[in-house]
mmCIF file of C-alpha atoms in Angstrom:
data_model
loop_
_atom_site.group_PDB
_atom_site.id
_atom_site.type_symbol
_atom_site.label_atom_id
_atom_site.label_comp_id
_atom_site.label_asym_id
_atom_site.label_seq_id
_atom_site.Cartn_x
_atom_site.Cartn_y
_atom_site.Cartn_z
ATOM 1 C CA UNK A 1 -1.314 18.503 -6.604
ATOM 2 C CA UNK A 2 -3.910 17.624 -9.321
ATOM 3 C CA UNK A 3 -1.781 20.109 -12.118
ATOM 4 C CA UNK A 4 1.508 19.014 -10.914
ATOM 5 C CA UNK A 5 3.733 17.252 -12.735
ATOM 6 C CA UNK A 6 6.594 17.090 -9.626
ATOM 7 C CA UNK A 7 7.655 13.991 -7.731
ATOM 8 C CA UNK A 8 6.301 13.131 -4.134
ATOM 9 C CA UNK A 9 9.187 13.543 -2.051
ATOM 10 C CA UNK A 10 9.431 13.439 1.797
ATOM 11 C CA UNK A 11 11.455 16.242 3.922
ATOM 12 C CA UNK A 12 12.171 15.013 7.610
ATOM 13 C CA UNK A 13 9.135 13.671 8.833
ATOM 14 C CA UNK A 14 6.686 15.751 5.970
ATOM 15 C CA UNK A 15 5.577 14.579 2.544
ATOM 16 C CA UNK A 16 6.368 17.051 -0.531
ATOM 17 C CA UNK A 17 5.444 18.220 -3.774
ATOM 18 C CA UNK A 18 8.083 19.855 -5.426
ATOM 19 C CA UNK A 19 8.328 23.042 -2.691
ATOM 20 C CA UNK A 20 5.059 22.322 -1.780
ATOM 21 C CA UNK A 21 3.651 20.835 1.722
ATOM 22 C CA UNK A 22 2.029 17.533 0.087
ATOM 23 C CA UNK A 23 -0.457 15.477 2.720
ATOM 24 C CA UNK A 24 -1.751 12.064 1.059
ATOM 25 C CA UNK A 25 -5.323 12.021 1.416
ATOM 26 C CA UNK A 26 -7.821 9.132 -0.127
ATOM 27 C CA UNK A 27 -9.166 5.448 -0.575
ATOM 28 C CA UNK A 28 -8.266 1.942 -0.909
ATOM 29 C CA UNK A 29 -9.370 0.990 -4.614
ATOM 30 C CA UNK A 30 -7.887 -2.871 -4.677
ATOM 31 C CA UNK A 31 -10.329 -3.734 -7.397
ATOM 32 C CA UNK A 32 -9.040 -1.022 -9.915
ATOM 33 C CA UNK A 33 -6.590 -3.524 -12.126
ATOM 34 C CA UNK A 34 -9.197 -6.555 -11.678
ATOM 35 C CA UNK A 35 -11.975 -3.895 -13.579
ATOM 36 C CA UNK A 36 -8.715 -3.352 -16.289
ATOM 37 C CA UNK A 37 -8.316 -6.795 -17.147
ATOM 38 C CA UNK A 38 -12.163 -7.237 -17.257
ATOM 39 C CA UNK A 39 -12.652 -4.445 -20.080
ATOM 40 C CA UNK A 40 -14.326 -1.803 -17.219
ATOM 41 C CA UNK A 41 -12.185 1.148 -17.521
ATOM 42 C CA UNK A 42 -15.225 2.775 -17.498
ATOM 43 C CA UNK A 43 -15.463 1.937 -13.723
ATOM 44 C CA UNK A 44 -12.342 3.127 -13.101
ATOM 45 C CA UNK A 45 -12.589 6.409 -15.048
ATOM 46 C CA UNK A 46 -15.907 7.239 -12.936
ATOM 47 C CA UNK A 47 -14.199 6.292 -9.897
ATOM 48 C CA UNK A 48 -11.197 8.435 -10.678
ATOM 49 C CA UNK A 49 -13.066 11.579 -12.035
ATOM 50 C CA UNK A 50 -15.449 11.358 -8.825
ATOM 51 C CA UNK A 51 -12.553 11.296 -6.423
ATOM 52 C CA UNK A 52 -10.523 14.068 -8.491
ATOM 53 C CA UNK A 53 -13.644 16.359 -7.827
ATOM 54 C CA UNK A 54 -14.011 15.868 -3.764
ATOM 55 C CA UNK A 55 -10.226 16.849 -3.415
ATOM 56 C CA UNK A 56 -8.902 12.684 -3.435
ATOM 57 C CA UNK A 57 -5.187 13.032 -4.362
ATOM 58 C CA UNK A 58 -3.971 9.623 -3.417
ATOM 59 C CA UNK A 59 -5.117 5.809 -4.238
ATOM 60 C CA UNK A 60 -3.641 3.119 -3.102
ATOM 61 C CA UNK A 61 -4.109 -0.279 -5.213
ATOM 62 C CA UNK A 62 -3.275 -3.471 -5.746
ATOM 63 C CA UNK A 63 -0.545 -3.607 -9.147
ATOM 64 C CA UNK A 64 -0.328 -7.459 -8.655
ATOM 65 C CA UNK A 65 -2.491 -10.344 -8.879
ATOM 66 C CA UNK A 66 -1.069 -14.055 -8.149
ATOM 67 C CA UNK A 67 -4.121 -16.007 -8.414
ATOM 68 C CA UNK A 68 -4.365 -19.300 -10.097
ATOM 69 C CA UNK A 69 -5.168 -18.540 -13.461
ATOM 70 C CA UNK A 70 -4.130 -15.059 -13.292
ATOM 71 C CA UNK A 71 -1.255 -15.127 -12.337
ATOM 72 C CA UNK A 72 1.061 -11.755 -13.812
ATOM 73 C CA UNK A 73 4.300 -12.740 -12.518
ATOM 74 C CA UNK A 74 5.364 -16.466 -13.386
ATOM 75 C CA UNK A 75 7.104 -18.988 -11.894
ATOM 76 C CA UNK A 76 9.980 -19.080 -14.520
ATOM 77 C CA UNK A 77 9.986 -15.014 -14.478
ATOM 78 C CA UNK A 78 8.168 -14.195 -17.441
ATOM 79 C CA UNK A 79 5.107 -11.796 -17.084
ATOM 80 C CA UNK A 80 1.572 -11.650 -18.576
ATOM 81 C CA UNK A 81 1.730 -8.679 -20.886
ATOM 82 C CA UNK A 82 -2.114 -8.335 -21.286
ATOM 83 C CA UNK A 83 -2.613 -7.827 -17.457
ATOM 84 C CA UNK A 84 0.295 -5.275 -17.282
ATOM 85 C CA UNK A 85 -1.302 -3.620 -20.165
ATOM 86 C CA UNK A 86 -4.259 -3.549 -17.761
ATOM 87 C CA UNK A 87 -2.077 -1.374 -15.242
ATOM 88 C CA UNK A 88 -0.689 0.771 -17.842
ATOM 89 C CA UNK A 89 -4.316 2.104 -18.315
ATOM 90 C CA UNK A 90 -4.737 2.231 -14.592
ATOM 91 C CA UNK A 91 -1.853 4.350 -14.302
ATOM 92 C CA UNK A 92 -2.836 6.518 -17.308
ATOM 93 C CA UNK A 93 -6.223 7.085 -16.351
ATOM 94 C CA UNK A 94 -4.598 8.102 -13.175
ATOM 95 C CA UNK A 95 -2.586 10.745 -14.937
ATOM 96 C CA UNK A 96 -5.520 12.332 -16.874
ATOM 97 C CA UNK A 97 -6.829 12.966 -13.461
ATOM 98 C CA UNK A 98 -4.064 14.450 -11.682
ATOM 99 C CA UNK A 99 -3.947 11.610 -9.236
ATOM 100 C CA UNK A 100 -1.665 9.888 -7.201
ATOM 101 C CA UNK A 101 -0.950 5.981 -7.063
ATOM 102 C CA UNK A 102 0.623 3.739 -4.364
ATOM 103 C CA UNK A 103 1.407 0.741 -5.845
ATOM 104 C CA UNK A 104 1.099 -2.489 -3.874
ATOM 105 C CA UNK A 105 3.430 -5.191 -4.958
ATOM 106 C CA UNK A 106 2.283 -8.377 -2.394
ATOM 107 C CA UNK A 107 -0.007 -9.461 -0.141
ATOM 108 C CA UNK A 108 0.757 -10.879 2.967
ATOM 109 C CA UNK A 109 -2.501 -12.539 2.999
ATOM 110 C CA UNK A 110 -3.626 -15.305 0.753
ATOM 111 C CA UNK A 111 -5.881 -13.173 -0.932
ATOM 112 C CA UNK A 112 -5.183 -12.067 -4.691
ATOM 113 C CA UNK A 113 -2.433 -15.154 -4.362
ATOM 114 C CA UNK A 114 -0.180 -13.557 -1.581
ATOM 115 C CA UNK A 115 3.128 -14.347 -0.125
ATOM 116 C CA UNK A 116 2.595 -17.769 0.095
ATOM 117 C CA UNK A 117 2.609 -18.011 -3.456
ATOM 118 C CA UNK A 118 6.079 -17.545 -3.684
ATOM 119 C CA UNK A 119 6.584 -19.754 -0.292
ATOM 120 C CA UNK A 120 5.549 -22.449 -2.833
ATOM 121 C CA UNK A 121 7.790 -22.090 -5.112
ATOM 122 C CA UNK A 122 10.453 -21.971 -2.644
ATOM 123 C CA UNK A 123 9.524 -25.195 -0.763
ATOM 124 C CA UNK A 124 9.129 -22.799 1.997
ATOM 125 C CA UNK A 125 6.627 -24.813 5.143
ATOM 126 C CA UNK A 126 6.312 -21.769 7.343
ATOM 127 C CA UNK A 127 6.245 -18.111 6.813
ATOM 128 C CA UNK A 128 9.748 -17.649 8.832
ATOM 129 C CA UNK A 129 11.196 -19.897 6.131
ATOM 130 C CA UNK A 130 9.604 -18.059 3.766
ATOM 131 C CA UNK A 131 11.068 -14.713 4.588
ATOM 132 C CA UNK A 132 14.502 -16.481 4.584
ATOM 133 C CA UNK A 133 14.132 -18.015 1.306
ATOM 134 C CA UNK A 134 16.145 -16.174 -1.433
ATOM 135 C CA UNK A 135 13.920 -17.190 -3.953
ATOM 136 C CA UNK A 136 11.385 -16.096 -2.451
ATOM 137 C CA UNK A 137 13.011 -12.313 -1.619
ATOM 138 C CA UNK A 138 14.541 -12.321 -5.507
ATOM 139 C CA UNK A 139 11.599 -13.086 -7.039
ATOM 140 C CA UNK A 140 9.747 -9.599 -4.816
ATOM 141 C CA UNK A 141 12.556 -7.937 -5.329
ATOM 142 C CA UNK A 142 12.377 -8.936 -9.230
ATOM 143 C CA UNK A 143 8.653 -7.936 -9.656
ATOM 144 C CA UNK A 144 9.100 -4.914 -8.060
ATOM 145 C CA UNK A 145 12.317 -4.506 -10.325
ATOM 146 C CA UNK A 146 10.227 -5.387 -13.505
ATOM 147 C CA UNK A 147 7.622 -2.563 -12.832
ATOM 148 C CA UNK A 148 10.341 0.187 -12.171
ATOM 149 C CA UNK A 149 11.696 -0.582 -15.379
ATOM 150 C CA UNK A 150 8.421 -0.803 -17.430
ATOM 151 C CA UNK A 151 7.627 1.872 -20.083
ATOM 152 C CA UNK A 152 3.816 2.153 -19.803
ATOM 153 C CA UNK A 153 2.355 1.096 -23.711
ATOM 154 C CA UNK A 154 -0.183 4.157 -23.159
ATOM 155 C CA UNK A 155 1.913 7.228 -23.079
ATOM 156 C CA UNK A 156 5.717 5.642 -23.368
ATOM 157 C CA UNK A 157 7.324 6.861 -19.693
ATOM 158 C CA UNK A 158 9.007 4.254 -17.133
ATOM 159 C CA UNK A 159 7.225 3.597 -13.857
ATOM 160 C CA UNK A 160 10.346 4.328 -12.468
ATOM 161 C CA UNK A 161 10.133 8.328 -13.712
ATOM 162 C CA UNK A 162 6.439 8.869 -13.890
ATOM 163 C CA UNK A 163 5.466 10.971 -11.272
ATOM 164 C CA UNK A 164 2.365 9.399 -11.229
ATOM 165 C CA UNK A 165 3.106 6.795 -9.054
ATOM 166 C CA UNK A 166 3.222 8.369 -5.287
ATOM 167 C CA UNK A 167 5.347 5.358 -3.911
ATOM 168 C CA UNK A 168 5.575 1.453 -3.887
ATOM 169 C CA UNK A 169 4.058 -0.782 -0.884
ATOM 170 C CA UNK A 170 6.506 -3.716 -0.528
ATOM 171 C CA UNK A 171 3.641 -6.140 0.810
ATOM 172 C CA UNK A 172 0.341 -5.197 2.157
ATOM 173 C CA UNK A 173 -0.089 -6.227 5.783
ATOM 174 C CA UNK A 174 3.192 -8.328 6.031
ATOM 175 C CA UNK A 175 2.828 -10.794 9.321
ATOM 176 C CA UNK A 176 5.246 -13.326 11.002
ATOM 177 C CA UNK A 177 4.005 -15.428 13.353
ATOM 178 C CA UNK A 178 6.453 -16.717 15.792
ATOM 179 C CA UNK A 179 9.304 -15.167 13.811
ATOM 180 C CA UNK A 180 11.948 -13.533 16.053
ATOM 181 C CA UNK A 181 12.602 -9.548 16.143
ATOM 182 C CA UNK A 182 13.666 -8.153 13.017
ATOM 183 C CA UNK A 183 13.150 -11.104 10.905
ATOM 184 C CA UNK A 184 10.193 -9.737 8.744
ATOM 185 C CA UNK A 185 12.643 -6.470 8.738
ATOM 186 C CA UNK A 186 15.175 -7.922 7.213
ATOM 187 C CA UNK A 187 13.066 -9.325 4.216
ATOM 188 C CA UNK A 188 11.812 -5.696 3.882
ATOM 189 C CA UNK A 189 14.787 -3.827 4.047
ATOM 190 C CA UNK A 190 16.335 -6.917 1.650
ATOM 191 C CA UNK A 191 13.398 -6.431 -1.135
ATOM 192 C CA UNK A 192 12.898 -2.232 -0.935
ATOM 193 C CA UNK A 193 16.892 -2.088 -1.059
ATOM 194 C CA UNK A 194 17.336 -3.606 -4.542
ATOM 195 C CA UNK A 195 13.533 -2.206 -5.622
ATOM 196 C CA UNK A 196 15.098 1.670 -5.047
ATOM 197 C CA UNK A 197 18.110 0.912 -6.726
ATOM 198 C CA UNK A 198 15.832 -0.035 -9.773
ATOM 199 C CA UNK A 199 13.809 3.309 -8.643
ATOM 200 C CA UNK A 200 15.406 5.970 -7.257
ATOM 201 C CA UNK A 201 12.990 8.570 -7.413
ATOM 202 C CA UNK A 202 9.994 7.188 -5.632
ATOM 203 C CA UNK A 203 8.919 6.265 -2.049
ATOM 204 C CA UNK A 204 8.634 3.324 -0.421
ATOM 205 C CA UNK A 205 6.838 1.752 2.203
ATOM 206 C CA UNK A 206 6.142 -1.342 4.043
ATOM 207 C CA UNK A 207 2.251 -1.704 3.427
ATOM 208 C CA UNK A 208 2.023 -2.360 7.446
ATOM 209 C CA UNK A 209 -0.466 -2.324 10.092
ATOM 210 C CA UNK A 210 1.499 -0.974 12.521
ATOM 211 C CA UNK A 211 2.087 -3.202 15.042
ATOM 212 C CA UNK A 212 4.501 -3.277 17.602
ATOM 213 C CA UNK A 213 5.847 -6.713 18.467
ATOM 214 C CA UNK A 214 2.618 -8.162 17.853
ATOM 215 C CA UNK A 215 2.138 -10.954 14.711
ATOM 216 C CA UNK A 216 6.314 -11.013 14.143
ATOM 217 C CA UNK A 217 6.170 -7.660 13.114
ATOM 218 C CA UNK A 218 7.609 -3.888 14.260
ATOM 219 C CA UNK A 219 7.075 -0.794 12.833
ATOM 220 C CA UNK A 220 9.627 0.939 15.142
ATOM 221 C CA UNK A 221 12.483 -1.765 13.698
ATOM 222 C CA UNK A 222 11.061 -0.936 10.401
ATOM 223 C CA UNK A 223 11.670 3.038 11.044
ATOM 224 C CA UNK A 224 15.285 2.700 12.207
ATOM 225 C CA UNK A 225 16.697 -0.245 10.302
ATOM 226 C CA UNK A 226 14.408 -1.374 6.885
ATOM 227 C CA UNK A 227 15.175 1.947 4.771
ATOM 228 C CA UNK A 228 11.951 3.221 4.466
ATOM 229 C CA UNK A 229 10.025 6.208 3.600
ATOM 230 C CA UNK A 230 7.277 6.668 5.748
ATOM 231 C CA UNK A 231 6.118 4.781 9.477
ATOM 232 C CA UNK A 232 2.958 2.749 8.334
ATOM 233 C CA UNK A 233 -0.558 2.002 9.926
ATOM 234 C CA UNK A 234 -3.968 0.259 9.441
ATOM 235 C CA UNK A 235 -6.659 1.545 11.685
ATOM 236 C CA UNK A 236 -9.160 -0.919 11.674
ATOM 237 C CA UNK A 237 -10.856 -0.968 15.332
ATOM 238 C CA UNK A 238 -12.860 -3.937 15.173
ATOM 239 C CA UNK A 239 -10.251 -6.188 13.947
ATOM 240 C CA UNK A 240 -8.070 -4.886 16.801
ATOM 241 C CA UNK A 241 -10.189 -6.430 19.373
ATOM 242 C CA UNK A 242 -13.959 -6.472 21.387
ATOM 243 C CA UNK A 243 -16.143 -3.964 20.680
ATOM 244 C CA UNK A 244 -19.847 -3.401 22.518
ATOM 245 C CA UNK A 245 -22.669 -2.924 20.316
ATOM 246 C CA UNK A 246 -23.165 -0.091 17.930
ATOM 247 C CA UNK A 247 -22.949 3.000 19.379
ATOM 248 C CA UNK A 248 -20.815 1.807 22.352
ATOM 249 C CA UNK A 249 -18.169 0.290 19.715
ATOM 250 C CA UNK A 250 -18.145 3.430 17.738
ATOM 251 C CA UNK A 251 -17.173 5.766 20.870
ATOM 252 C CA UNK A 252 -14.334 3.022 21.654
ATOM 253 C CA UNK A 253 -13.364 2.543 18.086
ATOM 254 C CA UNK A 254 -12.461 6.553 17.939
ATOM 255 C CA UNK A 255 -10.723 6.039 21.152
ATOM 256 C CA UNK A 256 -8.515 3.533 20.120
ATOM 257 C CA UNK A 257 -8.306 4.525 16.807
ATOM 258 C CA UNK A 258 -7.098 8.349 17.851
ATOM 259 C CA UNK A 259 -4.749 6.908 20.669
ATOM 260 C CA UNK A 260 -3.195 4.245 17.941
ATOM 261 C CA UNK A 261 -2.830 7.436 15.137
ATOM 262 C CA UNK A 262 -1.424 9.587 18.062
ATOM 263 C CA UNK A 263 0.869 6.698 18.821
ATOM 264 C CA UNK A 264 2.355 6.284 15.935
ATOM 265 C CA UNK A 265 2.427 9.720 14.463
ATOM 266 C CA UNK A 266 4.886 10.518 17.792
ATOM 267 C CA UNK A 267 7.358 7.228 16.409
ATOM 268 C CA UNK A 268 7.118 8.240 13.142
ATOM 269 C CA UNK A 269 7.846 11.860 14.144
ATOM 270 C CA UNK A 270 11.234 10.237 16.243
ATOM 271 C CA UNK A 271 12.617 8.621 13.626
ATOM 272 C CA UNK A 272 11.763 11.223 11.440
ATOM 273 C CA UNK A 273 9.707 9.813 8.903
ATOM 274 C CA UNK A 274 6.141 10.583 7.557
ATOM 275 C CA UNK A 275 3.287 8.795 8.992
ATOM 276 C CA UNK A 276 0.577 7.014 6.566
ATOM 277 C CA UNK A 277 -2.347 5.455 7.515
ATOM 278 C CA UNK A 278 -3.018 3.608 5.033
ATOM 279 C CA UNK A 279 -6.069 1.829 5.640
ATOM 280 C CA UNK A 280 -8.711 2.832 7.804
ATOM 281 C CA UNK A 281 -12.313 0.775 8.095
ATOM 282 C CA UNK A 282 -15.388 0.458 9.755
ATOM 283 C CA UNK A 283 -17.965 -2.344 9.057
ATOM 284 C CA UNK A 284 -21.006 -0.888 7.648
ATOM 285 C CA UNK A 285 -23.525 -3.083 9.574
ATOM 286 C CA UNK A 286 -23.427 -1.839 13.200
ATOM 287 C CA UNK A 287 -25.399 1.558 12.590
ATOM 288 C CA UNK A 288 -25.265 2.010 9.033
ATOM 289 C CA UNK A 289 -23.282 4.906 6.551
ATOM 290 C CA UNK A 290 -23.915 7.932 9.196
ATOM 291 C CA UNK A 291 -22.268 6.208 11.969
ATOM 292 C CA UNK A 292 -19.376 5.258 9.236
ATOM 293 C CA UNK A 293 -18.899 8.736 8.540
ATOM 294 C CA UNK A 294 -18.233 9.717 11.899
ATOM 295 C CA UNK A 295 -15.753 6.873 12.705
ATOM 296 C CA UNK A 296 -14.206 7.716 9.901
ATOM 297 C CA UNK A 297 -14.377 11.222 10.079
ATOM 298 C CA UNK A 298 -12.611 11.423 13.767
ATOM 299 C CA UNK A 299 -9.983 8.977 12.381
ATOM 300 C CA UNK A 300 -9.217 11.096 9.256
ATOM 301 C CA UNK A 301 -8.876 14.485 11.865
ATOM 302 C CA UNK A 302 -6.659 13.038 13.960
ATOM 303 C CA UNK A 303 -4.268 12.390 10.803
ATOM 304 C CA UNK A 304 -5.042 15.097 9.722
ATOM 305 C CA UNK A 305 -3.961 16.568 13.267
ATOM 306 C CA UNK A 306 -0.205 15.486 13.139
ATOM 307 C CA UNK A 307 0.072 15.535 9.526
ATOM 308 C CA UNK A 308 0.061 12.250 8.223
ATOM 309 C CA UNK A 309 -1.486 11.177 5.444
ATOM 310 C CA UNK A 310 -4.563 8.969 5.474
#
């Protein structure tokens, strides 16, 4: 994967490189374009060479930022040029390495200025509204639309046909409280829709947790109905629910954590679409890095057990 220069594709319910089996495998890196805009590329750069070397091929990060006084995309549509000059390097350094990006587009949390960002602009009160609003789903759909169609300033190729980029997340962890069934599918399948017709050639994906029914949202409506490329999950046990002390949490957080991977790797195998967990966590205080490592390390083998990438 690191020497090729092929698009990540998807066959049936399988990721591919060129003729290649391709498996995503590697780490959040949020901060990546916050370190650009700073003047740290040297962060970045030792990030990316580290991971190149321990057999990383994937990062998934943030390529937006909303926050007062940073905001990239603007009310009246224009766009701060210095910060996407920021991602250009991202993506470039990404390229020197061989590495694969998923590019985030939203947040449905507040943080980085999320979704309800754009609910303001819209006049929007609640987050059903929100999803309803067509100013709020052009101006997504326009972002997204903008970054397809970029040339990066670094090495002169379009997002849209630099094989670089692995696939687009619509909107990380997208939730609708009280919304009815469908609802936050619609936006999605609204917002990818006119983002592949600016794209053709790359994945995308909801950015989910993976919840069923739960928080407005469903990842089995979003496999049959929204147009996407691959079933998404979070796996983040003690956000899911109560855990008992250290070790006793860590034995139930594989548990849950294998039966919620083998859960959804069966949907995502139904509607025949690749499964991607794309976060997985475990909060460093209750026994330390060693007892991280082998949460995370049962979590990453059962991905790694149905092939889905992680």
């Amino acid at each position: 994967a690191l020497n090729s220069d092929e698009f990540v594709s998807r066959s049936g319910d399988g990721w591919t490189l060129g003729d290649d089996r391709y498996v995503p495998v590697g780490t959040n890196a949020y901060w990546v374009l916050d370190a650009a805009r700073d003047g740290r590329m040297d962060r970045v750069a030792t990030l990316f060479n580290e991971l190149s070397q321990v057999g990383v091929n994937t990062i998934r990060i943030w390529a937006f930022d909303q926050r007062e006084g940073r905001q990239i995309h603007r009310r009246d549509g224009t766009m701060d040029e210095v910060a996407l000059m920021a991602l250009d390097l991202v993506v470039a350094e990404a390229e020197k390495h061989g590495l694969r990006l998923i590019l985030v587009l939203s947040n449905g949390w507040e943080d980085y200025g999320g979704l309800g960002v754009y609910a303001g602009w819209a006049g929007a009160s609640s987050r059903r509204d929100a999803l309803a609003a067509q100013e709020v789903r052009d101006a997504r759909a326009y972002y997204g639309q903008t970054l397809a169609g970029r040339v990066n300033t670094v090495y002169g190729v379009s997002y849209a046909e630099d094989p670089t980029i692995a696939g687009w997340d619509l909107i990380n962890e997208l939730r609708c409280e009280g919304c009815p069934a469908g609802h936050a599918e619609n936006f999605l399948s609204d917002v990818g829709a006119r983002l592949r017709e600016a794209d053709p050639l790359h994945l995308v994906g909801a950015g989910d947790e993976g919840f069923i029914g739960e928080h407005g949202v469903n990842v089995e409506i979003q496999a049959s109905t929204a147009g996407l490329d691959w079933v998404s999950v979070h796996v983040w046990p003690q956000a899911r629910g109560e855990l008992r002390g250290p070790a006793g949490s860590a034995l139930e957080a594989i548990s849950q954590g294998r039966e919620l991977i083998r859960s959804r790797a069966a949907m995502a195998a139904h509607a025949e679409l690749p499964l991607l967990v794309g976060e997985m966590g475990w909060h460093g205080q209750s026994g330390g890095d060693g007892l991280r490592a082998v949460v995370l390390g049962a979590l990453l083998d059962e991905a790694q057990r149905h092939g889905a990438g992680a």
